[in-house]
mmCIF file of C-alpha atoms and ligand atoms in Angstrom:
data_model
loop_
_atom_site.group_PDB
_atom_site.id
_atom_site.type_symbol
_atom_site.label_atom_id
_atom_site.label_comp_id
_atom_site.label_asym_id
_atom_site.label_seq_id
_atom_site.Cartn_x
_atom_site.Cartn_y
_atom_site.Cartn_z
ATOM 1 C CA UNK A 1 -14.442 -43.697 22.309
ATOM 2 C CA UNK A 2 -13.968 -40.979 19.382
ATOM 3 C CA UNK A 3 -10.439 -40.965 18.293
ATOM 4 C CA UNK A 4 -9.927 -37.095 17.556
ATOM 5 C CA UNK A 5 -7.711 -36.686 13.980
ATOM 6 C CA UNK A 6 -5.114 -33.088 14.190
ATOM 7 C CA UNK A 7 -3.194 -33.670 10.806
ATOM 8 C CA UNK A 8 0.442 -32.249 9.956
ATOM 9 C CA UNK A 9 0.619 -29.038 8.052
ATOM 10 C CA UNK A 10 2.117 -29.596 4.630
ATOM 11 C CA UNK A 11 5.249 -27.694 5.486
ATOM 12 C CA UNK A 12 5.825 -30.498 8.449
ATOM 13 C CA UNK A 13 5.491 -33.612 6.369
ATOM 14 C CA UNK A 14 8.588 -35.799 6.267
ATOM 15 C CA UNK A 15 10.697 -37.018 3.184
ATOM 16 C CA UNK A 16 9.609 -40.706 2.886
ATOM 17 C CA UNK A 17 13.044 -42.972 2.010
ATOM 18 C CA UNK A 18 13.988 -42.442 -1.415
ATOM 19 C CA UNK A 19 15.024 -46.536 -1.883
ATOM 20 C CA UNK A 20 12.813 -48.644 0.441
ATOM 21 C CA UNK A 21 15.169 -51.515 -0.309
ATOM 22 C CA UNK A 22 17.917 -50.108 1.647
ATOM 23 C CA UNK A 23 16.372 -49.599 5.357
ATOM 24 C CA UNK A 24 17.441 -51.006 8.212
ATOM 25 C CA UNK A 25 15.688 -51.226 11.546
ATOM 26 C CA UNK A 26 14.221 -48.423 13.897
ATOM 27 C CA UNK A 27 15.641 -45.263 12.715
ATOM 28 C CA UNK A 28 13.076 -43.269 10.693
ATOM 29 C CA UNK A 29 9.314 -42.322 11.984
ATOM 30 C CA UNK A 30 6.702 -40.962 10.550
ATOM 31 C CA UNK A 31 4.265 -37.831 10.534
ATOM 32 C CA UNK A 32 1.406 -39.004 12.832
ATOM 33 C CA UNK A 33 1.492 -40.514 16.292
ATOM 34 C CA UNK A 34 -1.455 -41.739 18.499
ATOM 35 C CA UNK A 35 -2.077 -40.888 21.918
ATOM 36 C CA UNK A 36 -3.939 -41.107 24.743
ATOM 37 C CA UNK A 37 -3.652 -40.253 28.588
ATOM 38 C CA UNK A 38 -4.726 -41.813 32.268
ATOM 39 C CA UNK A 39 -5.492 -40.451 35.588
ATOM 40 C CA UNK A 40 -6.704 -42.508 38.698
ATOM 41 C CA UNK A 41 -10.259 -42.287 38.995
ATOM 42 C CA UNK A 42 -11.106 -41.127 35.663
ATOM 43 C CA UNK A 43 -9.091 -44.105 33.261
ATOM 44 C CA UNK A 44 -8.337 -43.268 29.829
ATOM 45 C CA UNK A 45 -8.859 -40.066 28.219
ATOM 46 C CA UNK A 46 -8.675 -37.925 25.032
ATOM 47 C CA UNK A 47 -7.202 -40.588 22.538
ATOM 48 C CA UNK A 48 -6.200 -38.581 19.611
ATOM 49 C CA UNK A 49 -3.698 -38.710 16.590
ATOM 50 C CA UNK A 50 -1.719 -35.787 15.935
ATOM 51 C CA UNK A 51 1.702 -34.898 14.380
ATOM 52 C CA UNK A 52 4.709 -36.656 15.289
ATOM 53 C CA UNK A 53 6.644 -34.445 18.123
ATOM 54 C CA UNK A 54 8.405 -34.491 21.203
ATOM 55 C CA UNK A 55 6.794 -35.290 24.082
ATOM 56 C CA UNK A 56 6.455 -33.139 27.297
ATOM 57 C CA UNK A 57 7.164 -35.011 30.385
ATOM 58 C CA UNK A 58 8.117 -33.613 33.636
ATOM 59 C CA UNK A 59 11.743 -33.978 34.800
ATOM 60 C CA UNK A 60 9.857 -35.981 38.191
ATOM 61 C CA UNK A 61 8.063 -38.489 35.770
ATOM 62 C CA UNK A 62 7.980 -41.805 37.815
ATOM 63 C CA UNK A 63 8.350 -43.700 34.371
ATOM 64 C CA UNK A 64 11.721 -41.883 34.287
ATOM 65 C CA UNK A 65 13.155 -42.541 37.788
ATOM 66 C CA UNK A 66 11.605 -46.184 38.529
ATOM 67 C CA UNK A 67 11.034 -47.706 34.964
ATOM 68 C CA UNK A 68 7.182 -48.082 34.428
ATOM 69 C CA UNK A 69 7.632 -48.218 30.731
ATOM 70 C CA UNK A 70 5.757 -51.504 28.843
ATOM 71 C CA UNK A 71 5.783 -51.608 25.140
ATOM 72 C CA UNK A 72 5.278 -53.851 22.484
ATOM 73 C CA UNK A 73 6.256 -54.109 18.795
ATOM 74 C CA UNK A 74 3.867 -55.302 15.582
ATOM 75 C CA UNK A 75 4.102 -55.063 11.780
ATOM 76 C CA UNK A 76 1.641 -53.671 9.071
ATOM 77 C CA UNK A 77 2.334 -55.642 5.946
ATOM 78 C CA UNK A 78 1.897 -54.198 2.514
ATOM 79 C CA UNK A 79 0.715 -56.897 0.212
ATOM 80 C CA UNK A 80 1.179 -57.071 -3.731
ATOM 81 C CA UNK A 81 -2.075 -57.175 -3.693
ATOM 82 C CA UNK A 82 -2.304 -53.701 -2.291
ATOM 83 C CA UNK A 83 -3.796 -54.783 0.760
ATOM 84 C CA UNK A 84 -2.495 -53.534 4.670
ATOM 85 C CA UNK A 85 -2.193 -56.337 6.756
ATOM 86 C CA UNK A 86 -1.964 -56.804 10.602
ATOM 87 C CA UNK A 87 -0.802 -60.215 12.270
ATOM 88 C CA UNK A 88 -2.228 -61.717 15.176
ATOM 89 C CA UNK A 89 -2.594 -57.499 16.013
ATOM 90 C CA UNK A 90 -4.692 -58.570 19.428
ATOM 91 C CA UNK A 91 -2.554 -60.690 20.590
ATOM 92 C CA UNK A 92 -0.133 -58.239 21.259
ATOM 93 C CA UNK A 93 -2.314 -55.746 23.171
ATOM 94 C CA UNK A 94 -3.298 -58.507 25.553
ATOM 95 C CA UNK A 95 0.165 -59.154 25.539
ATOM 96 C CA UNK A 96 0.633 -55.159 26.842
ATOM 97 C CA UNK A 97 -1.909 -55.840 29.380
ATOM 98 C CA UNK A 98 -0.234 -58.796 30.823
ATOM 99 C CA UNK A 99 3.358 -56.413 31.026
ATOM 100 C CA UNK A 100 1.425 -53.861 32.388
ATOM 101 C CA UNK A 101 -0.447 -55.765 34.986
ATOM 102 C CA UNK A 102 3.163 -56.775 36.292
ATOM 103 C CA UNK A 103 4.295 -53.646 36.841
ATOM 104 C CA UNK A 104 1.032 -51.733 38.190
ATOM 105 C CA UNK A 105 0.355 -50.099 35.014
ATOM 106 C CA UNK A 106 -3.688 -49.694 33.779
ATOM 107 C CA UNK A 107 -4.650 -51.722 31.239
ATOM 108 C CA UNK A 108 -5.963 -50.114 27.848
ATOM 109 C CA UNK A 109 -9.284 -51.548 26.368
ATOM 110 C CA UNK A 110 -7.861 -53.299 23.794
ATOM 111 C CA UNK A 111 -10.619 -52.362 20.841
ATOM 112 C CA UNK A 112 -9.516 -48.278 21.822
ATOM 113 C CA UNK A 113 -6.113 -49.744 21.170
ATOM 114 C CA UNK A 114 -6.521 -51.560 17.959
ATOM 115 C CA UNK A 115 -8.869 -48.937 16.829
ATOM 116 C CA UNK A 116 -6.370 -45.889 17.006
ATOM 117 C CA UNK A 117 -3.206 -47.798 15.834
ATOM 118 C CA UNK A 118 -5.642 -48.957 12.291
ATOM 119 C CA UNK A 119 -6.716 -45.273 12.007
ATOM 120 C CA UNK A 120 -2.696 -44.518 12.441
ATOM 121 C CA UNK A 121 -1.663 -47.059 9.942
ATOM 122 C CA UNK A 122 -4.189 -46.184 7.241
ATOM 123 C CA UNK A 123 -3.037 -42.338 8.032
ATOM 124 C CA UNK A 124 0.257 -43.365 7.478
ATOM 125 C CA UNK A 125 -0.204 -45.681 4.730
ATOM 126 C CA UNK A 126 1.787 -44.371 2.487
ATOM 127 C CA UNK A 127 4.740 -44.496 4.151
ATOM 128 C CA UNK A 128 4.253 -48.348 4.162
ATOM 129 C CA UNK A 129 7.798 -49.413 2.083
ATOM 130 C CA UNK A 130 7.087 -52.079 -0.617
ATOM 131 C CA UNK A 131 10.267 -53.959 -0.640
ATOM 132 C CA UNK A 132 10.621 -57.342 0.230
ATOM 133 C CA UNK A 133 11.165 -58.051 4.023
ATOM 134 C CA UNK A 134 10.013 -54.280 4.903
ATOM 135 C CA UNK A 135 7.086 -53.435 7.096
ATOM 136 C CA UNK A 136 5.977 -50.486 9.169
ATOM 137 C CA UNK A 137 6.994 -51.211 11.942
ATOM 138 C CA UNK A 138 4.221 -50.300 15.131
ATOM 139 C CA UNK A 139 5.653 -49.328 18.646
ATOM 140 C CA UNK A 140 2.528 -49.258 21.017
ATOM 141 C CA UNK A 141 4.385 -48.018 24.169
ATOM 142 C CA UNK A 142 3.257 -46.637 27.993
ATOM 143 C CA UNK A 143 4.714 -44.470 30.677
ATOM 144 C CA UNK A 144 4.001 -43.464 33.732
ATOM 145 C CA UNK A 145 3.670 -39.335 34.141
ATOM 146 C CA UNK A 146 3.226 -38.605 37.114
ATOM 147 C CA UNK A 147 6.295 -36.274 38.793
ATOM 148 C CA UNK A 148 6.350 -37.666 42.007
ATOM 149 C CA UNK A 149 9.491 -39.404 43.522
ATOM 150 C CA UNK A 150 7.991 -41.340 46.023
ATOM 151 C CA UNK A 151 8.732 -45.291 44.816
ATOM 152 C CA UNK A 152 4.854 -46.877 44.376
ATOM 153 C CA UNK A 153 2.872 -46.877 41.395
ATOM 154 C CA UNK A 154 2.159 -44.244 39.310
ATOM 155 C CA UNK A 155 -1.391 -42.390 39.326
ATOM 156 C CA UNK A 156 -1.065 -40.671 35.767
ATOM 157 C CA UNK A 157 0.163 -42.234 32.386
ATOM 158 C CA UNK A 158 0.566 -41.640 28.755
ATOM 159 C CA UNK A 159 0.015 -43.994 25.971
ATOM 160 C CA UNK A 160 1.034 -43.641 22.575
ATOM 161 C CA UNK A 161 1.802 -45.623 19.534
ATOM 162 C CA UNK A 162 4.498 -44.342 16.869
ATOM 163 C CA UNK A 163 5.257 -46.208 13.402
ATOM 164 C CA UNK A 164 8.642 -46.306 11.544
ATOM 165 C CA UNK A 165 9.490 -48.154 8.600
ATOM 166 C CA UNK A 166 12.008 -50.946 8.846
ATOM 167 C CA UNK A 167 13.806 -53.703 6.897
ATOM 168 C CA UNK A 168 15.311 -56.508 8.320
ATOM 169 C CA UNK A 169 16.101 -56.238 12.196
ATOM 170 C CA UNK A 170 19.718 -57.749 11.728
ATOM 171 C CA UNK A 171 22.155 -56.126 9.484
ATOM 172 C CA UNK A 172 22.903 -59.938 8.386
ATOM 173 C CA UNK A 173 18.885 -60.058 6.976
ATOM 174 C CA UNK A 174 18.473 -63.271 6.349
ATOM 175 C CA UNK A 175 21.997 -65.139 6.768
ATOM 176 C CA UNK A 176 22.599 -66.356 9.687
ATOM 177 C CA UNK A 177 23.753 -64.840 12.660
ATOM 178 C CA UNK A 178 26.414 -65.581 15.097
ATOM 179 C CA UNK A 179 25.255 -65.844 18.909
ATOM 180 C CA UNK A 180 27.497 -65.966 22.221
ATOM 181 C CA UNK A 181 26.446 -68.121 25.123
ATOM 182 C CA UNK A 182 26.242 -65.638 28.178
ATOM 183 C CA UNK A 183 27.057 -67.738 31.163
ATOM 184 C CA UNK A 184 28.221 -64.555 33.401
ATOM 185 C CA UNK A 185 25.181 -61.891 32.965
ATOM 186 C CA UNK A 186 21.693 -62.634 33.745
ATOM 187 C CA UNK A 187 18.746 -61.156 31.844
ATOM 188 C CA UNK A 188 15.954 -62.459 34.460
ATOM 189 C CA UNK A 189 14.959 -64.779 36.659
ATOM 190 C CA UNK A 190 11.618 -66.400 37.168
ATOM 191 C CA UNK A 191 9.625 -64.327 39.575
ATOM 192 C CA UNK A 192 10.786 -60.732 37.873
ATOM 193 C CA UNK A 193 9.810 -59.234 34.848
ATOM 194 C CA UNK A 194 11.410 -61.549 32.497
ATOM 195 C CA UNK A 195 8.044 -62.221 30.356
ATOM 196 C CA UNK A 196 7.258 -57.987 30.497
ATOM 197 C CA UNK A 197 7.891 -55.969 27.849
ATOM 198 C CA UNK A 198 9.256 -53.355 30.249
ATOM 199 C CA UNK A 199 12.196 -51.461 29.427
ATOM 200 C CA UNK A 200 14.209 -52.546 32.228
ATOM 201 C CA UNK A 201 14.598 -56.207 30.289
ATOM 202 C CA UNK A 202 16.312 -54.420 27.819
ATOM 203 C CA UNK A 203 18.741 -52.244 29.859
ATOM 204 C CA UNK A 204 20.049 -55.366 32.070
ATOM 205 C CA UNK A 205 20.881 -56.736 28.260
ATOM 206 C CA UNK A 206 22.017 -54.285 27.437
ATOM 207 C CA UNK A 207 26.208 -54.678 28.631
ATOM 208 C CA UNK A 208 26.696 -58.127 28.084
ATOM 209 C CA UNK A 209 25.124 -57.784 24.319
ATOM 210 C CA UNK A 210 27.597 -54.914 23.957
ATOM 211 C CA UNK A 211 30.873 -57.265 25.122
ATOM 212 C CA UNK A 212 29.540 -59.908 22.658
ATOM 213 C CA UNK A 213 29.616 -57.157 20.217
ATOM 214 C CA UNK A 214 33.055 -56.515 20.253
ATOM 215 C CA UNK A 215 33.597 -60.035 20.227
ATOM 216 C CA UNK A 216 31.828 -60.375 16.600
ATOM 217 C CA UNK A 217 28.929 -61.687 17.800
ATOM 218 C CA UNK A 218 25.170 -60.273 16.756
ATOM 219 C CA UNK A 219 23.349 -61.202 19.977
ATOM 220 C CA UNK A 220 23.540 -63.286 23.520
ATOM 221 C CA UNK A 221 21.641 -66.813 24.244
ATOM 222 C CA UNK A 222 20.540 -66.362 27.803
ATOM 223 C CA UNK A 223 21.108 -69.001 30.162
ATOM 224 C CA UNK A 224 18.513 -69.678 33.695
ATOM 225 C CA UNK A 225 19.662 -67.002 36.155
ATOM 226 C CA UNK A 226 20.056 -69.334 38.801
ATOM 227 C CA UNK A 227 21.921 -72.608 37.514
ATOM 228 C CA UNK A 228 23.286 -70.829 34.146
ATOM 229 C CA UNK A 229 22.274 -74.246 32.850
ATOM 230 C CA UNK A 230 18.775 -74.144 30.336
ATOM 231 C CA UNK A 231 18.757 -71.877 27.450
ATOM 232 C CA UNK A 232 16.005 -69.236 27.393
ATOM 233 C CA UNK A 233 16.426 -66.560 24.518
ATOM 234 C CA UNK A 234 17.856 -63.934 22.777
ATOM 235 C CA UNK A 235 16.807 -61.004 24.222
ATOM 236 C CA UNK A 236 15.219 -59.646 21.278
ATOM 237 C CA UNK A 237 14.466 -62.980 20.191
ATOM 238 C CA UNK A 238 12.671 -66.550 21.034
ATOM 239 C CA UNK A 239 15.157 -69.321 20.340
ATOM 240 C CA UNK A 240 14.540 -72.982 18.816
ATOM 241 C CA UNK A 241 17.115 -75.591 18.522
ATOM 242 C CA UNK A 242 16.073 -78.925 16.061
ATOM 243 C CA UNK A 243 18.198 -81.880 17.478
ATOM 244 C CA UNK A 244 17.399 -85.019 15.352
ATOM 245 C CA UNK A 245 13.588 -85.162 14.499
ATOM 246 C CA UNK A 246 12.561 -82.691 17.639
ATOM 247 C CA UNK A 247 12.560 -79.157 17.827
ATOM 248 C CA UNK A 248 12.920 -77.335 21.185
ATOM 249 C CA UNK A 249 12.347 -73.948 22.720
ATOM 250 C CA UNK A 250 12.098 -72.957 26.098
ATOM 251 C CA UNK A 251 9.134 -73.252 28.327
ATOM 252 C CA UNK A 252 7.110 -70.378 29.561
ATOM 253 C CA UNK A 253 8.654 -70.196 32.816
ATOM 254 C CA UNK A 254 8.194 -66.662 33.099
ATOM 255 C CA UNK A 255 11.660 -65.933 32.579
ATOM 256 C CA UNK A 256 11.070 -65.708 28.967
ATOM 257 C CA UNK A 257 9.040 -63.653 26.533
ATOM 258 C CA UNK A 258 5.785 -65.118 25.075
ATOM 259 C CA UNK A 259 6.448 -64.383 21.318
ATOM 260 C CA UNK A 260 3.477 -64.440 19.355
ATOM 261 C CA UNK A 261 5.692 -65.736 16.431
ATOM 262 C CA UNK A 262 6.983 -68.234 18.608
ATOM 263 C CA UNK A 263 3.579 -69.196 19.299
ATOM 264 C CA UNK A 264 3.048 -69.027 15.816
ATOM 265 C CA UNK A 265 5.699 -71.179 14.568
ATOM 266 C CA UNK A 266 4.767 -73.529 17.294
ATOM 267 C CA UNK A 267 1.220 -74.169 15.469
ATOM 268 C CA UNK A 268 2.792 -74.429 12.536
ATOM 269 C CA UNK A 269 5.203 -76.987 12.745
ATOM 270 C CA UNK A 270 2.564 -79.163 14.807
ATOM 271 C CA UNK A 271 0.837 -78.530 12.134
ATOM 272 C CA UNK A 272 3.276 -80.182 9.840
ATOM 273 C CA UNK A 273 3.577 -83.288 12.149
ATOM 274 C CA UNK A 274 7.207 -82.363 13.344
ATOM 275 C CA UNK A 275 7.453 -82.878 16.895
ATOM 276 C CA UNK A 276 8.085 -79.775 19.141
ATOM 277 C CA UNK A 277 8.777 -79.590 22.821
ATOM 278 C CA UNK A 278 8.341 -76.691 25.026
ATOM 279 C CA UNK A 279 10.773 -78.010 27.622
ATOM 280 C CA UNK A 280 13.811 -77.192 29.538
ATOM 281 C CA UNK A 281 16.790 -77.574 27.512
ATOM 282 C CA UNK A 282 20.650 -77.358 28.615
ATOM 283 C CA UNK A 283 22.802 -76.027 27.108
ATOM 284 C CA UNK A 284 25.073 -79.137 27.639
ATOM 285 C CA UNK A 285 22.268 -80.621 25.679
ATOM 286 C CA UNK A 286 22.934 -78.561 23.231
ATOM 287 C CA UNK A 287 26.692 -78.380 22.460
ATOM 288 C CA UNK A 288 26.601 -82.492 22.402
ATOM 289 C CA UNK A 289 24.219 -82.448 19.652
ATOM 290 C CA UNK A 290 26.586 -80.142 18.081
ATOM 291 C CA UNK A 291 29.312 -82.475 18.846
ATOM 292 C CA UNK A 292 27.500 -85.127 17.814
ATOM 293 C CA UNK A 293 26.430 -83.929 14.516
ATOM 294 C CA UNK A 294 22.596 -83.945 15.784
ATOM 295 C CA UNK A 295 21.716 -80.154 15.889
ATOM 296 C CA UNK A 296 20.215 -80.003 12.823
ATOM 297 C CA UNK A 297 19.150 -76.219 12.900
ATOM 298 C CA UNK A 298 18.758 -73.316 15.534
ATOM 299 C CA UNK A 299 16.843 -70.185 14.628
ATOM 300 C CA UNK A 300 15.170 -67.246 16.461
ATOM 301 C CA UNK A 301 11.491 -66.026 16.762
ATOM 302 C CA UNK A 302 10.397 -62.593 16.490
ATOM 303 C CA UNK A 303 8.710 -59.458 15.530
ATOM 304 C CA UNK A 304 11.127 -57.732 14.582
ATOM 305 C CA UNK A 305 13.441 -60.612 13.349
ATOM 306 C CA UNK A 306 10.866 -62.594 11.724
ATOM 307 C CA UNK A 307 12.940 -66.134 11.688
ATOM 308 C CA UNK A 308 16.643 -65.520 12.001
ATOM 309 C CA UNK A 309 18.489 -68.482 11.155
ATOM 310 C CA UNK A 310 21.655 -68.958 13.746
ATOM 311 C CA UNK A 311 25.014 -69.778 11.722
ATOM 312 C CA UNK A 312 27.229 -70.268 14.857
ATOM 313 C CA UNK A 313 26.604 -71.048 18.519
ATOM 314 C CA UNK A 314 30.010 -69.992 20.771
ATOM 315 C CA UNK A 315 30.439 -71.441 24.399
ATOM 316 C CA UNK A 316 33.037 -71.095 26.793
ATOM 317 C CA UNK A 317 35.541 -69.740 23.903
ATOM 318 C CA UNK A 318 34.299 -72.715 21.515
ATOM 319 C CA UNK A 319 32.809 -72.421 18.140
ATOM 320 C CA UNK A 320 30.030 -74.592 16.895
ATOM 321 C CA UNK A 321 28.882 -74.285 13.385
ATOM 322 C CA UNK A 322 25.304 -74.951 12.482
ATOM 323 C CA UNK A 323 23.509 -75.904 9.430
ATOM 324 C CA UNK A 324 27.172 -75.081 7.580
ATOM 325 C CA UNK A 325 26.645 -71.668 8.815
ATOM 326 C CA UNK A 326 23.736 -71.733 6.156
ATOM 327 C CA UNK A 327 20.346 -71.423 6.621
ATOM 328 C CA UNK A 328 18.055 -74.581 7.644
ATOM 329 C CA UNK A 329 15.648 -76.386 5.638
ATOM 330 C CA UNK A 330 12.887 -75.717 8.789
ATOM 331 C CA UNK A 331 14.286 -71.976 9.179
ATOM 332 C CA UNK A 332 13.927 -71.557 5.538
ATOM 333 C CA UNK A 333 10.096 -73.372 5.096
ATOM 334 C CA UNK A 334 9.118 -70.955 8.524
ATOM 335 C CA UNK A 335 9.972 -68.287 6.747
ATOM 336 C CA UNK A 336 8.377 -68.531 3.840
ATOM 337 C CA UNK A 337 5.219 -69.588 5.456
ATOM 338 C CA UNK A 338 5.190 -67.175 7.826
ATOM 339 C CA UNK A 339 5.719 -64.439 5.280
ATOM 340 C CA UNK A 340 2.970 -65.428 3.182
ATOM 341 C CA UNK A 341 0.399 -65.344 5.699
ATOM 342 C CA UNK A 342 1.537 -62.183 6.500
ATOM 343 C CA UNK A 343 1.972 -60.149 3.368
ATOM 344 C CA UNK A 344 -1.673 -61.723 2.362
ATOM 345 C CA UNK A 345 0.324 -64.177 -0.070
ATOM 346 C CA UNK A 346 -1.127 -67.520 1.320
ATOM 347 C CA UNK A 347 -4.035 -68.924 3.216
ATOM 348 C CA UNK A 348 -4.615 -67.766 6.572
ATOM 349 C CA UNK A 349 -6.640 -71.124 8.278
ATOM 350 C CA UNK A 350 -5.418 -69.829 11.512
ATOM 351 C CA UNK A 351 -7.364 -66.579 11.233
ATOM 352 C CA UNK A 352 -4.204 -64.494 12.425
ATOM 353 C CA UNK A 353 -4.707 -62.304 9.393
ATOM 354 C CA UNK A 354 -6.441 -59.016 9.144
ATOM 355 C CA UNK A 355 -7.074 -56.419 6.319
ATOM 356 C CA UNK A 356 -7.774 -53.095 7.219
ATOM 357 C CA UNK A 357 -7.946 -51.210 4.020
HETATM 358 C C1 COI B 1 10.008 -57.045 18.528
HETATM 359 O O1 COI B 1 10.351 -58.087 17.978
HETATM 360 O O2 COI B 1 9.075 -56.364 18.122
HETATM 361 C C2 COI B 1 10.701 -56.556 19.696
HETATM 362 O O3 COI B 1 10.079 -55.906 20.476
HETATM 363 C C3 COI B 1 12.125 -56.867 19.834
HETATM 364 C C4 COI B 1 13.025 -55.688 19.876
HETATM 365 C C5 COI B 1 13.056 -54.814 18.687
HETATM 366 C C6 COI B 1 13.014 -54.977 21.179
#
């Protein structure tokens, strides 16, 4: 499929930021987006790249009214050696697939996909900060169009993919950060959209992250919706907890999102011969280790967060330091590791590395 290129005018090009050292996370976008549109019976059509501008949607847009909205999030990495790098870039538009098949959404064909967000990237290239811990960030993202208000799926879509440049995801960056034990709210159960990357996720996280908030607190471990027992994750997060020689995250119940850096850090610490479990953990389980002196680290998985190392676990009013409030040896050796790959620094035997300039 030819990807058709309408460039900004001179006069509409954006001030790139002056420090790249000082961004934070999801606030700044750039010149170019990509799009493309669906109708029943004819699939995908017109993929293009054009400037960066509003979109017109119809007040009746199902997406709007019944939340048919998938997305997904990615990095482009800017090397030292000058090289653009994706991670594991596929993965995540199977991944879209998956959230879209859920929630009677058409897939996308994948290469169109990739193809169009590399033209975007290169495009864009320039605005790719060179700071350590930034990225362009990549925001592949669907909705459905068609104004109808009749609740069934929708029969026309857009899909478009916009890129902003980012820091770290957590104004703590790398120290760690303090997470509340939400044992009231429930983000999903198994048998909804829990594993989606639909929007909806996000809104039912949306009040109980905001109480934690105001308690201090930089994010919510969710428990199981229906015992309030097992922890699952973060919310923007996957979570791992290393008691004694194992570390443990929770199993893809389909509750949960499959993180590709969870996967990731998965192969790498098998890789390392330290054993990990995907298994049900409580959060019992959990709090005794503290007691006990045995929780050796907890950290979270993701995207946007990279590895965020978790200082303090709270539960039922109590406080539980971890690591000293400092960041693990594991979190720290993840990290690094996972960096490397990814800014082209190290070698890649996993093949999740691509170059695209
Ligand atoms: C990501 O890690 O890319 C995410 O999608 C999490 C969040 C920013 C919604």
């Amino acid at each position: 499929m030819e990807i058709r290129c309408k460039t900004a005018e001179k006069d509409q090009l954006k001030a790139k930021p002056e420090d790249d050292s000082k961004l934070g996370f999801g606030d700044i976008f750039t010149d170019h987006m990509f799009l493309m549109n669906y109708e029943e019976g004819k699939g995908w059509f017109d993929p293009r790249i054009e400037p960066y501008q509003d979109l017109c949607i119809d007040p009746a847009a199902m997406g709007l009214h019944y939340g048919q909205e998938i997305f997904e999030g990615l990095k482009a990495y800017r090397g030292r050696d000058g090289g653009i790098y994706l991670f594991r870039a596929r993965e995540n538009f199977k991944r879209l697939n998956r959230s879209a098949a859920r929630v009677c959404m058409p897939a996308v064909d994948v290469e169109v996909a990739m193809k169009g967000m590399k033209q975007l990237v290169l495009l864009e290239q320039d605005w790719i900060p060179r700071s350590e811990g930034t990225s362009l960030y990549i925001r592949p993202t669907m909705l459905a169009t068609e104004p109808h208000l009749g609740v069934r799926p929708a029969d026309e879509y857009l899909f478009f993919i916009i890129v902003s440049p980012v820091g770290a995801y957590y104004k703590e960056g790398l120290n760690p950060v303090k997470i509340y034990v939400e044992d009231r709210y429930v983000r999903a159960a198994v048998g909804g959209t829990g594993e989606t990357k639909t929007a909806g996720n996000y809104a039912a996280s949306l009040l109980a992250a905001e109480e934690a908030k105001k308690k201090g607190f930089t994010q919510v471990l969710w428990l199981d919706a229906a015992e309030r027992k097992y922890v699952e994750e973060v919310g923007t997060m996957n979570m791992f907890f290393r008691i004694g020689e194992e570390v443990i995250t929770a199993p893809l119940t389909g509750s949960i999102l499959p993180g590709i850096t969870r996967d990731s850090v998965i192969t790498l610490l098998r890789n390392w011969g330290i054993k990990v479990s995907e298994r049900s953990l409580a959060i019992d389980e959990v709090i005794g280790a503290a007691e006990e002196g045995s929780l050796e680290e907890a950290f979270g998985t993701g995207t946007a967060a990279v590895i965020s190392p978790v200082g303090q676990i709270t539960y039922k009013d109590r406080d539980y330091i971890v690591a000293g409030g400092e960041m693990g040896d594991l979190s720290q050796r993840l990290y690094k590791e996972i960096v490397a790959i990814q800014y082209g620094e190290k070698d890649d035997p996993h093949g999740w590395r691509e170059r695209i300039n």
